[in-house]
Coordinates of C-alpha atoms in Angstrom, one line a residue:
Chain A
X172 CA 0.0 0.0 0.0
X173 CA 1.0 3.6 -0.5
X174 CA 2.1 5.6 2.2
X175 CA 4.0 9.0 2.8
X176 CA 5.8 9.4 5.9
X177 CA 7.5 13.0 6.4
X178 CA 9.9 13.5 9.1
X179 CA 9.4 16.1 12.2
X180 CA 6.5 17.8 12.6
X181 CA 7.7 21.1 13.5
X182 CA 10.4 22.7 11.3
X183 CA 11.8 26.1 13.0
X184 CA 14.5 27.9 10.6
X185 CA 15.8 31.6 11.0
X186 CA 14.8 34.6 7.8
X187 CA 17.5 33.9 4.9
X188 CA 18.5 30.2 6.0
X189 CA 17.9 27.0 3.8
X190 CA 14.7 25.4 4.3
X191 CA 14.7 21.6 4.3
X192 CA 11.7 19.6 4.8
X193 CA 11.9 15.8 4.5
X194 CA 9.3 13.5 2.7
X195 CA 9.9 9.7 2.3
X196 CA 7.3 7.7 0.6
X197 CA 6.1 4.2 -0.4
X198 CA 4.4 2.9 -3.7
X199 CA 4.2 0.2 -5.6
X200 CA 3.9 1.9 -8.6
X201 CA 6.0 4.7 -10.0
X202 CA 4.7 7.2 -8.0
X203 CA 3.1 10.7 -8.7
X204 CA 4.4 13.5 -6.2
X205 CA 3.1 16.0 -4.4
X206 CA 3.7 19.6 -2.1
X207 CA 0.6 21.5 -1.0
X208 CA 1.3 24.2 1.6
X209 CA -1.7 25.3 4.0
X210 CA -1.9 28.9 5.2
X211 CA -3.9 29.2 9.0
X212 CA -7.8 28.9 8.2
X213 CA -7.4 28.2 4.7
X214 CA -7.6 25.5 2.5
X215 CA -4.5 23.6 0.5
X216 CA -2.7 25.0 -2.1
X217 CA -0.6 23.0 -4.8
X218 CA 3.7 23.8 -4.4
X219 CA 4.7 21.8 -7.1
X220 CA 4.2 18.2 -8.5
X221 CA 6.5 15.2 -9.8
X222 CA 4.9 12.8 -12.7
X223 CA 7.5 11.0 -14.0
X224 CA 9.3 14.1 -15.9
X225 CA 12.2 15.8 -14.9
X226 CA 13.3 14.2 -11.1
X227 CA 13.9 18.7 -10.0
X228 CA 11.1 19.8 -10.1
X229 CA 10.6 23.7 -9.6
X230 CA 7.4 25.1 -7.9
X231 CA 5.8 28.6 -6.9
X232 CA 7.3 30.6 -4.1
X233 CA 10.6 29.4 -4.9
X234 CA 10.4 26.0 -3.5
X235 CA 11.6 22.8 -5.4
X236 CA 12.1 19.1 -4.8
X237 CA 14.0 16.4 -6.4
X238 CA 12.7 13.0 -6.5
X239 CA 15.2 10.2 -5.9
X240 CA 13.9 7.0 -6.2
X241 CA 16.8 5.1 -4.6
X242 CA 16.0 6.4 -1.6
X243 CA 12.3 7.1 -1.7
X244 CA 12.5 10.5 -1.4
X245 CA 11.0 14.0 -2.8
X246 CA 12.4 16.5 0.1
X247 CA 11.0 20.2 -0.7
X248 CA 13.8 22.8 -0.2
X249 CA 14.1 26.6 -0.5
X250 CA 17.8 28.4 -0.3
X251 CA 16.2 31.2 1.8
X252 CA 13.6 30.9 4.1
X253 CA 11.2 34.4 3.9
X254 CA 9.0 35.1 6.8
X255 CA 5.8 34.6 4.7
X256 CA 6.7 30.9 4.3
X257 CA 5.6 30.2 7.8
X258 CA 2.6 27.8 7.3
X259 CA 2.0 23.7 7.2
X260 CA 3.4 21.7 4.4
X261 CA 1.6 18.5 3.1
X262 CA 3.7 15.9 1.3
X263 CA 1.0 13.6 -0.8
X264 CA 1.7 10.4 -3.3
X265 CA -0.8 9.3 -5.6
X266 CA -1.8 6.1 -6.2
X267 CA -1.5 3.7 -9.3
X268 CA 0.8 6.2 -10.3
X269 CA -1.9 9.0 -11.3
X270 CA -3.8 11.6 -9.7
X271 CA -7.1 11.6 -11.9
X272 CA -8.5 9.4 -9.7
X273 CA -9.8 12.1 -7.0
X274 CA -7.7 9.8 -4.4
X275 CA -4.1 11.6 -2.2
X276 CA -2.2 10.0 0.5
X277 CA -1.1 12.6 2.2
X278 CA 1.7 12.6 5.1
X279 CA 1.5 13.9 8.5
X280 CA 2.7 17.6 8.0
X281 CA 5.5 19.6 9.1
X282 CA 4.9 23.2 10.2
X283 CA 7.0 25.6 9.6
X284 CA 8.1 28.4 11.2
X285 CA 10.6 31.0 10.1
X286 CA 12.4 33.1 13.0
X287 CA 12.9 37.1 12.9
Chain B
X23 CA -13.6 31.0 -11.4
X24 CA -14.8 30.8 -8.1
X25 CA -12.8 27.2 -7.8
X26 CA -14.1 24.9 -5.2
X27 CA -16.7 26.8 -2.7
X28 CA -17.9 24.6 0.6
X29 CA -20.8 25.4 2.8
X30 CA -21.1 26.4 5.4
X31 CA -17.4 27.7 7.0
X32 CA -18.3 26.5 10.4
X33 CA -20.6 24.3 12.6
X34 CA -21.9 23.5 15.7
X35 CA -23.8 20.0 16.3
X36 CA -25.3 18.0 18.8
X37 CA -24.3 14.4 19.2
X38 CA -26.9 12.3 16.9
X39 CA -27.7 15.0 14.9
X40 CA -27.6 15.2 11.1
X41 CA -26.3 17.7 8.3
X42 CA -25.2 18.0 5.1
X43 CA -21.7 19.9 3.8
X44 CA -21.8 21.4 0.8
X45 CA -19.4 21.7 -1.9
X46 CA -19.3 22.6 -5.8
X47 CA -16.8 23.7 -8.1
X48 CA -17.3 25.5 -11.4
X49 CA -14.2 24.1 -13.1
X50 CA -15.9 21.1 -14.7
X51 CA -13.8 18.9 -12.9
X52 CA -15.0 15.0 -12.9
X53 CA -13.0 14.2 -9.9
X54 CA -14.1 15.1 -7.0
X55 CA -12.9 13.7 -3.0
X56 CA -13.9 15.1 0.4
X57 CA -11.1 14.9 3.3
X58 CA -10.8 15.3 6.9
X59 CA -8.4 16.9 8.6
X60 CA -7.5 16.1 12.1
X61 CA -3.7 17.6 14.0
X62 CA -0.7 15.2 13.5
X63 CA -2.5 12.8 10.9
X64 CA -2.8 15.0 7.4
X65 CA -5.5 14.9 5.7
X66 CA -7.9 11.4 5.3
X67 CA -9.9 10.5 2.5
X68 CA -13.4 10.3 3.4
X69 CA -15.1 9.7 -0.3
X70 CA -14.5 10.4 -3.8
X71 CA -16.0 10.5 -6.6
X72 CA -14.7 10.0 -10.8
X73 CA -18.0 11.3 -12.4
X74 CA -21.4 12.3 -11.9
X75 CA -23.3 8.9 -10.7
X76 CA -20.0 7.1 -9.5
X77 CA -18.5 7.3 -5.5
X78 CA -16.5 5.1 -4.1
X79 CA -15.0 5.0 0.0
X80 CA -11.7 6.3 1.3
X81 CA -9.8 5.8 3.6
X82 CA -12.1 6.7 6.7
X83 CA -15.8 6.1 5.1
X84 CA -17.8 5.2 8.2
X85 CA -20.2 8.0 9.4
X86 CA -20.6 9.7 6.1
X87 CA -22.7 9.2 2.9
X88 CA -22.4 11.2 -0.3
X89 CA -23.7 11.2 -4.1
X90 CA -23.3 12.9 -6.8
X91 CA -26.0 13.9 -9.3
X92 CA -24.1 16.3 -11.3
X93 CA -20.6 17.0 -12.4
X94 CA -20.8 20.6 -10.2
X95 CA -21.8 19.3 -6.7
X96 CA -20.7 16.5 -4.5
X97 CA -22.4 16.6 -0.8
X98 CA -21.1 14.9 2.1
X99 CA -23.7 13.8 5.0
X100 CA -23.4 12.9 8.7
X101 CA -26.0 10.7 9.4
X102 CA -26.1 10.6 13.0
X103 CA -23.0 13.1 14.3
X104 CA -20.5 11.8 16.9
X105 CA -17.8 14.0 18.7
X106 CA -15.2 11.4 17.2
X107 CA -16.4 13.4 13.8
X108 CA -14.9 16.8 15.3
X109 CA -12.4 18.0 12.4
X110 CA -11.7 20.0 9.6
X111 CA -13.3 18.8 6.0
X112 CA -12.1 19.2 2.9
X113 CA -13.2 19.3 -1.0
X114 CA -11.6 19.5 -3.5
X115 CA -11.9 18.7 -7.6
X116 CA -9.0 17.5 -9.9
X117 CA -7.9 17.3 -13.2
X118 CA -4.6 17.6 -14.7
X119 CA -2.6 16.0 -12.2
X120 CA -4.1 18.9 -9.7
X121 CA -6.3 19.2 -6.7
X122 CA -7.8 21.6 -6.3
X123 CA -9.1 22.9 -2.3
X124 CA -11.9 24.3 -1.3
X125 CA -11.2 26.7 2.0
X126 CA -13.0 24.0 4.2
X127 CA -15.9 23.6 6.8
X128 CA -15.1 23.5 10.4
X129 CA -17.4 21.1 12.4
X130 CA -17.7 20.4 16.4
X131 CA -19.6 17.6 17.4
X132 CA -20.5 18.3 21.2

């Protein structure tokens, strides 16, 4: 079965400093790859998204995340943490390799919060 | 585009008690899910559906019923609330390799 396991919940970085927030997952299939960040009292909103193309994969904000499938992985970075990147972040697989199917795994969440 | 649009933002219920959460999108989308959202565990699949006529369960079906009559609108019910069903819920349509969100309902079973 699919699963996504992202490590630490609570991410605390200082303004300007890399941000590095960790995403492991599990799939039978060749996987399709998400980041969705969550503002307080607001509904999910879509980073960036791996489907089999090119394993860097550049989102909005200035985020990206490079699958590696030797190790399972699609960690989301950012070389400079801002203060308005202070929210939750979802890591989500889809399963049977597509995401027309209405169906996400998602992980746990990591919050994260940027220091002054 | 409004996008996804739930109803209402928040709700107050009495143990045993029903209701229905609305949610429609104006995208055309034919896939549509409904989530929960509960601290530490992300967000659970609940329902979905891949056209107008067709649901199938989630992850965490029990409690809730939906259906879907029309490619626009895909209701979620509580049948008989329980405070186990406190939590934030989520819609959301997809195409495209995208979700879409709506801004969710927040529900409190006492």
């Amino acid at each position: 079965a699919q699963s996504v396991t992202q490590l630490g919940s609570h991410v605390s970085v200082s303004e300007g400093a890399l941000v590095l927030l960790r995403c492991n997952y599990s799939s039978s299939v060749p996987p399709y790859l998400f980041w969705y960040v969550q503002y307080p009292n607001q509904g999910l909103q879509l980073l960036l998204k791996y489907t089999s193309a090119a394993t860097l994969v550049k989102g909005i904000n200035g985020f990206e995340a490079e699958f590696k499938k030797s190790e399972t992985s699609f960690h989301l970075t950012k070389p400079s943490a801002h203060m308005s990147d202070a929210a939750e972040y979802f890591c989500a697989v889809s399963p049977y390799g597509s995401s027309n199917t209405g169906k996400l795994i998602f992980g746990q969440g990591t919050t994260l919060q940027v220091k002054p | 585009n409004a996008g996804v649009t739930q109803t209402p933002k928040f709700q107050v219920l009495k143990t045993g008690q029903s209701m229905t959460l609305q949610c429609a999108q104006d995208m055309n989308h034919e896939y549509m899910s409904w989530y929960r959202q509960d601290p530490g565990m992300g967000l659970r699949l609940i329902h979905y559906s891949v056209g107008a006529g067709i649901t199938d369960q989630g992850e965490v079906p029990n409690g809730y019923n939906v259906s879907r009559s029309t490619t626009e609108d895909f209701p979620l019910r509580l049948l008989s609330a329980a405070p186990s069903q406190t939590s934030v819920y989520f819609c959301a349509s997809s195409a495209l390799e995208t979700q879409y969100f709506g801004p969710g309902t927040r529900l409190l079973v006492l």
